[in-house]
XYZ file of N, CA and C in Angstrom:
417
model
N 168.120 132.922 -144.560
C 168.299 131.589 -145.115
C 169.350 131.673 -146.214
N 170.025 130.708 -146.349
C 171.301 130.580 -147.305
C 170.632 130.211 -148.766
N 169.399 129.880 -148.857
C 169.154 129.240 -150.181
C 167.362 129.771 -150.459
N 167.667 130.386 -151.564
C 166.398 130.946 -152.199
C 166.238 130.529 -153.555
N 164.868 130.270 -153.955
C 164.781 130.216 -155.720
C 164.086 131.850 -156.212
N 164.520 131.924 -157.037
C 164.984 133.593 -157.617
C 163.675 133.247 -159.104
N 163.374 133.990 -159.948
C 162.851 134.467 -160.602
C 162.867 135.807 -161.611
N 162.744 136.021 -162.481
C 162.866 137.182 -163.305
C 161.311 137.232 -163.866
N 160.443 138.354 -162.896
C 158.993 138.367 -163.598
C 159.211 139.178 -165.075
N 159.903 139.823 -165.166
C 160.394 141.083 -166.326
C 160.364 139.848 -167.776
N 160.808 138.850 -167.338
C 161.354 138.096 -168.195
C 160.331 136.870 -168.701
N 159.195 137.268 -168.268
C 158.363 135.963 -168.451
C 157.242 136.191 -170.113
N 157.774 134.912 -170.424
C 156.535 134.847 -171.457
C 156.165 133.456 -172.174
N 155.047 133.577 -172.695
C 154.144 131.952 -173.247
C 154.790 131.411 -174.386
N 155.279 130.515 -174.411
C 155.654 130.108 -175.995
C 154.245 129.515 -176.420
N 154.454 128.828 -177.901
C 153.232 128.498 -178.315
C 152.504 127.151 -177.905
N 153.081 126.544 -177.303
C 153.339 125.404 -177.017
C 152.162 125.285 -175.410
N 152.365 126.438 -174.846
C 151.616 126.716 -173.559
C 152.985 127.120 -172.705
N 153.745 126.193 -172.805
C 154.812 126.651 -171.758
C 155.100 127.855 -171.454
N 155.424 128.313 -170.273
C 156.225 129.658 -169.416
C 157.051 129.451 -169.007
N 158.534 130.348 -169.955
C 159.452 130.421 -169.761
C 159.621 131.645 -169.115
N 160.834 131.844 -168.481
C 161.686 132.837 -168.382
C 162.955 132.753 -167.282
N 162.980 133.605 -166.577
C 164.349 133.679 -165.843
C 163.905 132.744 -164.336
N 164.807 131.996 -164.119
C 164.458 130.852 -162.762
C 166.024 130.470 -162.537
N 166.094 130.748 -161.431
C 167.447 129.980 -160.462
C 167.625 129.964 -158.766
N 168.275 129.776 -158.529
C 168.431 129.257 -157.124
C 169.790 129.924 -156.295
N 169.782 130.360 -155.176
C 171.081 130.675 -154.862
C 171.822 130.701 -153.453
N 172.511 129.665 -153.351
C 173.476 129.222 -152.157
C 174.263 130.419 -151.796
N 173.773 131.122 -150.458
C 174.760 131.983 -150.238
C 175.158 132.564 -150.885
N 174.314 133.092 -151.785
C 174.678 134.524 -152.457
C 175.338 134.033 -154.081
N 175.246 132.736 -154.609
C 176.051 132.274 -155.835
C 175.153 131.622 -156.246
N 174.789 132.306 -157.533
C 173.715 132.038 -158.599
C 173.646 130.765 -159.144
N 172.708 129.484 -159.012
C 172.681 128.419 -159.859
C 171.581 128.265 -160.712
N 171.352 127.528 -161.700
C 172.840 127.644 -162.713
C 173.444 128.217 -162.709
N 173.088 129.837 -162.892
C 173.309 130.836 -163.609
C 171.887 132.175 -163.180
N 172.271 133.127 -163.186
C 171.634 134.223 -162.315
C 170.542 134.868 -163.750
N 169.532 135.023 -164.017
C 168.588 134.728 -165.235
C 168.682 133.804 -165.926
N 168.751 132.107 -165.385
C 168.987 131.116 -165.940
C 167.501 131.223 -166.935
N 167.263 131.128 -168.321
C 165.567 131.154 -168.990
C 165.364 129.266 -168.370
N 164.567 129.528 -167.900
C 163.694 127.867 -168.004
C 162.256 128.069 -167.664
N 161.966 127.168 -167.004
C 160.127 127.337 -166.945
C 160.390 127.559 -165.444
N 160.132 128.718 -165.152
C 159.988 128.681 -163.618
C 158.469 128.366 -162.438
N 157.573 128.677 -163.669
C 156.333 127.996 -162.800
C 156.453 126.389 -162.606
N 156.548 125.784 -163.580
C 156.858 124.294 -162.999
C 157.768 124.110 -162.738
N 158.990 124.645 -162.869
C 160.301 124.382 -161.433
C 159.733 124.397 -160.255
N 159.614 125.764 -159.466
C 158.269 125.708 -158.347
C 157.566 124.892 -158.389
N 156.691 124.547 -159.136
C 155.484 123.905 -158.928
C 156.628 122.335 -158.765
N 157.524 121.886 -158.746
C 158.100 120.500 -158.567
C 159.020 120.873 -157.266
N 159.007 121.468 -157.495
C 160.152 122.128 -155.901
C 159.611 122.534 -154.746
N 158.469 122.742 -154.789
C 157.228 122.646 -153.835
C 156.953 121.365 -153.485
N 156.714 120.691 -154.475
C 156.006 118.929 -154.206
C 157.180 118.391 -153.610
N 158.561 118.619 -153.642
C 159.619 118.198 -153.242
C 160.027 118.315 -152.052
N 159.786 119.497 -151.245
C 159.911 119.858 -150.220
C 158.913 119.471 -149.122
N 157.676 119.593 -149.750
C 156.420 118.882 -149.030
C 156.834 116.968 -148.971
N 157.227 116.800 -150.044
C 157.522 115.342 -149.559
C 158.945 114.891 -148.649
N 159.743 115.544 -149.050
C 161.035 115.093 -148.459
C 160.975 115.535 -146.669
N 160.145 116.319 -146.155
C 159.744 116.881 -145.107
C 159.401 115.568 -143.724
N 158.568 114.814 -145.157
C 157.373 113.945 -144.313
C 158.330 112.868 -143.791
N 159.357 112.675 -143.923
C 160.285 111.490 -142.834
C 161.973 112.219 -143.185
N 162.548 111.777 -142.144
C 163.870 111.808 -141.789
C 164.728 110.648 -143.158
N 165.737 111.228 -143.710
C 166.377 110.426 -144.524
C 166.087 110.499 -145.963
N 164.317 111.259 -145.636
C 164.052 111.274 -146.699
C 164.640 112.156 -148.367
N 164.761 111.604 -149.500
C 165.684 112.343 -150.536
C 164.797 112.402 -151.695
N 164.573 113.882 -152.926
C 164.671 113.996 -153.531
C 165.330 115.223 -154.686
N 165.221 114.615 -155.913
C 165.750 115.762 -156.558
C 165.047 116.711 -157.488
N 165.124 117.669 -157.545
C 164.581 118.981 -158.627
C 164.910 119.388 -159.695
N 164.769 119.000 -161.126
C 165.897 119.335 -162.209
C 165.359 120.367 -162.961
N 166.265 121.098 -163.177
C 165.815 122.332 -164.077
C 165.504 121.750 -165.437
N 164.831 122.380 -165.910
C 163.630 121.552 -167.412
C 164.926 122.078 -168.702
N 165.567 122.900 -168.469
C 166.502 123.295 -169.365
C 168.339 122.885 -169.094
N 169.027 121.859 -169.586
C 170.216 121.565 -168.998
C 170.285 121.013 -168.132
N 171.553 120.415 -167.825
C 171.405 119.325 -167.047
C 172.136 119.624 -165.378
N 171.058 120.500 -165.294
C 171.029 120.705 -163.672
C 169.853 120.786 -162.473
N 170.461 120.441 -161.691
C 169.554 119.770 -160.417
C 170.018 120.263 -159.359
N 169.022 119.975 -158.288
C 169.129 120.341 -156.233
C 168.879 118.891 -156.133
N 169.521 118.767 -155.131
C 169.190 117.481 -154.200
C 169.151 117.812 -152.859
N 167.782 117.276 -151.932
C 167.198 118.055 -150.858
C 167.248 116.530 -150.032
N 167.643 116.402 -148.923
C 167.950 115.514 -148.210
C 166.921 115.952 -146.555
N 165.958 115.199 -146.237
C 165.801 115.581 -144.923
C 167.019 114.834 -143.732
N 167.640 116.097 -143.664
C 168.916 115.399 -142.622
C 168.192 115.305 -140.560
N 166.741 115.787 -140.268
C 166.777 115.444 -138.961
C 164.946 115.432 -138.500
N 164.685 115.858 -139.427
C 162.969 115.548 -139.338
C 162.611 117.306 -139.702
N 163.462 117.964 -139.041
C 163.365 119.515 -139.147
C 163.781 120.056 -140.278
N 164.962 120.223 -140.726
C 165.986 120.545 -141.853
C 166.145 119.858 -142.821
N 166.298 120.675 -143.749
C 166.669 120.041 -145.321
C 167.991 120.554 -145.851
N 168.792 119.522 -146.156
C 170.082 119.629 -147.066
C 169.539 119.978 -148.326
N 170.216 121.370 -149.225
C 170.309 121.405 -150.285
C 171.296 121.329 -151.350
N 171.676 120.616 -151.921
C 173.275 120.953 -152.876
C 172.905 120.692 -154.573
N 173.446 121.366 -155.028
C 173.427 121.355 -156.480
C 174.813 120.521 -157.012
N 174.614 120.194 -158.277
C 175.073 119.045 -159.121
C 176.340 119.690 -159.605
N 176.752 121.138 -159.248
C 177.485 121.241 -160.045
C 179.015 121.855 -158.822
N 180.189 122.149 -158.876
C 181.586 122.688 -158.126
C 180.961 124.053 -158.272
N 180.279 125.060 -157.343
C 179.722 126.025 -156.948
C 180.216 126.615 -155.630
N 180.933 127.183 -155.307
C 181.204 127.782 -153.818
C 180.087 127.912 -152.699
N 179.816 127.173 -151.750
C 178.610 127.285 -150.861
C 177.383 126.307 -151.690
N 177.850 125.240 -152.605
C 177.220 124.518 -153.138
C 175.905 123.489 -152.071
N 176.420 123.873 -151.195
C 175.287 123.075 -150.123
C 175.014 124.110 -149.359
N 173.622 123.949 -149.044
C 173.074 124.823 -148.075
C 171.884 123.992 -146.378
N 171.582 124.330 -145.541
C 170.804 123.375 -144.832
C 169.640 124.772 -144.420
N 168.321 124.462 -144.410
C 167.222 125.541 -144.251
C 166.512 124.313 -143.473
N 165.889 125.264 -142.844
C 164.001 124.652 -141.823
C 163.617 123.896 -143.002
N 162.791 123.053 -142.994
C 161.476 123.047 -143.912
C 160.736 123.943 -143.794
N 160.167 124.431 -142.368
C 159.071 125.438 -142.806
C 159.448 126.620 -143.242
N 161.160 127.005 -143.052
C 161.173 128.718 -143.910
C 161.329 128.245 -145.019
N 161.431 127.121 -145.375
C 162.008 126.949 -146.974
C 160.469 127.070 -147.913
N 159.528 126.316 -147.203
C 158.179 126.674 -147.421
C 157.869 127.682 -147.309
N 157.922 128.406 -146.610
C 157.629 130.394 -146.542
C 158.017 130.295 -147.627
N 159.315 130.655 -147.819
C 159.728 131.112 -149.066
C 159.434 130.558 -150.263
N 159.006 129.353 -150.602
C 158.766 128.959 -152.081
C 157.422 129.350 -152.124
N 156.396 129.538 -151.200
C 155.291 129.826 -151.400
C 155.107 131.624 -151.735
N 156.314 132.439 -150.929
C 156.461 133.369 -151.420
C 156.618 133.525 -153.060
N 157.313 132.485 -153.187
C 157.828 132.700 -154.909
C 156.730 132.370 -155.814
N 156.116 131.582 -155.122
C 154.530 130.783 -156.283
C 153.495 131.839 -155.981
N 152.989 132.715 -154.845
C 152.400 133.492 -154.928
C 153.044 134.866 -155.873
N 154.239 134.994 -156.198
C 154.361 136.395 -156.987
C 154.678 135.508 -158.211
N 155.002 134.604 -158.508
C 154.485 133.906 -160.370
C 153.217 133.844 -160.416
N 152.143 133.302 -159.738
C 150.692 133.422 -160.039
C 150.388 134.577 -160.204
N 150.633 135.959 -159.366
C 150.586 137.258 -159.783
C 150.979 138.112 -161.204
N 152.346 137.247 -161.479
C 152.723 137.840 -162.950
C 152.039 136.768 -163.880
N 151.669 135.502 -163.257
C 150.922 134.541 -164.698
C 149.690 135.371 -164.985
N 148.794 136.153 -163.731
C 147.499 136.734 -163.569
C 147.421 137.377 -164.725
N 148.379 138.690 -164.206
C 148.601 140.180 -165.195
C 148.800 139.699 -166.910
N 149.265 138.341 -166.874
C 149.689 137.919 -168.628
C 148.491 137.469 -169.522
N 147.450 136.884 -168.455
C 146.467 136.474 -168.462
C 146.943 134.972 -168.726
N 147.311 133.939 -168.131
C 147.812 132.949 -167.785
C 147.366 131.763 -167.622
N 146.463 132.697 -166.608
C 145.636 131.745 -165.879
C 144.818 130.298 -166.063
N 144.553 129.869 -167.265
C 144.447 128.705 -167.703
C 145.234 127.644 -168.339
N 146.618 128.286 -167.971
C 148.013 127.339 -168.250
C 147.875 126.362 -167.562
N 148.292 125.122 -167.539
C 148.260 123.690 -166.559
C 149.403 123.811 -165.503
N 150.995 124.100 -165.557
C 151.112 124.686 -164.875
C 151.056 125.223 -163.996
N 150.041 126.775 -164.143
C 149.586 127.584 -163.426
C 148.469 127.274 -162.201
N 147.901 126.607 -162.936
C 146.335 125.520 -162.116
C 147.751 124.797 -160.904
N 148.338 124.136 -161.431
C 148.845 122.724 -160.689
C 149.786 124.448 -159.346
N 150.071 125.033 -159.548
C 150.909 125.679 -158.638
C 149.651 126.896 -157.897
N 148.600 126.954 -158.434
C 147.668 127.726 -157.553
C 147.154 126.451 -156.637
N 147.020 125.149 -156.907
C 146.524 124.120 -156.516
C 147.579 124.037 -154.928
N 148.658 123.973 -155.471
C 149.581 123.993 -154.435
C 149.418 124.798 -152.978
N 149.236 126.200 -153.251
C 149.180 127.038 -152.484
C 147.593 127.248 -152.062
N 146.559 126.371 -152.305
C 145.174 126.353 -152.024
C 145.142 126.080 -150.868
């Protein structure tokens, strides 16, 4: 698949606030968006990029977008045929659009929410809201 969301578990930790930050991005054919250890909240990126994909799935035409919680960048996921999803980011990126299944795109984000629930586990996490709303996901 041309388009994966990436993660840095090395990089994760609680501010005081509850939030979990750390390294979260996305990447078209091999070109890092934002930015390749972009810090933002990557459990609720996932956890909205999941709900995004599950919805944009459910009809043809259907569109939404995913914004990173830090700066002003976004995916926009287009169901272009009932099967496939258009992905392109907001910004002049080489391979800035990508087109995936829905269901590998689902493999894969569920891949990614099962190894953040694993590193939220080990942090002891587990009662982050967050964390609930993206184990909820994958229930």
């Amino acid at each position: 698949m041309s388009f994966e969301v990436r993660f840095d578990a090395g990089s994760l930790e609680q501010a005081r606030s509850g939030a979990i930050w750390g390294g979260v991005w996305v990447e078209l054919s091999g070109v890092a968006f934002p930015e390749s250890g972009w810090n933002d909240m990557p459990v609720a990126f996932v956890v909205e990029f999941l709900d995004a994909v599950q919805d944009v799935r459910a009809a043809s035409g259907r569109r939404r977008t995913v914004r990173f919680f830090d700066g002003p960048y976004w995916v926009d996921l287009t169901n272009r045929d009932g099967e496939s999803i258009e992905l392109s980011v907001n910004a002049a990126v080489p391979g800035g659009t990508a087109v995936a299944s829905a269901e590998e795109l689902l493999r894969s984000l569920n891949a990614v929410g099962d190894a953040l629930l694993e590193a939220c586990r080990a942090h002891g996490w587990g009662d982050q809201p967050d964390f609930r709303r993206l184990q909820a996901l994958r229930a």
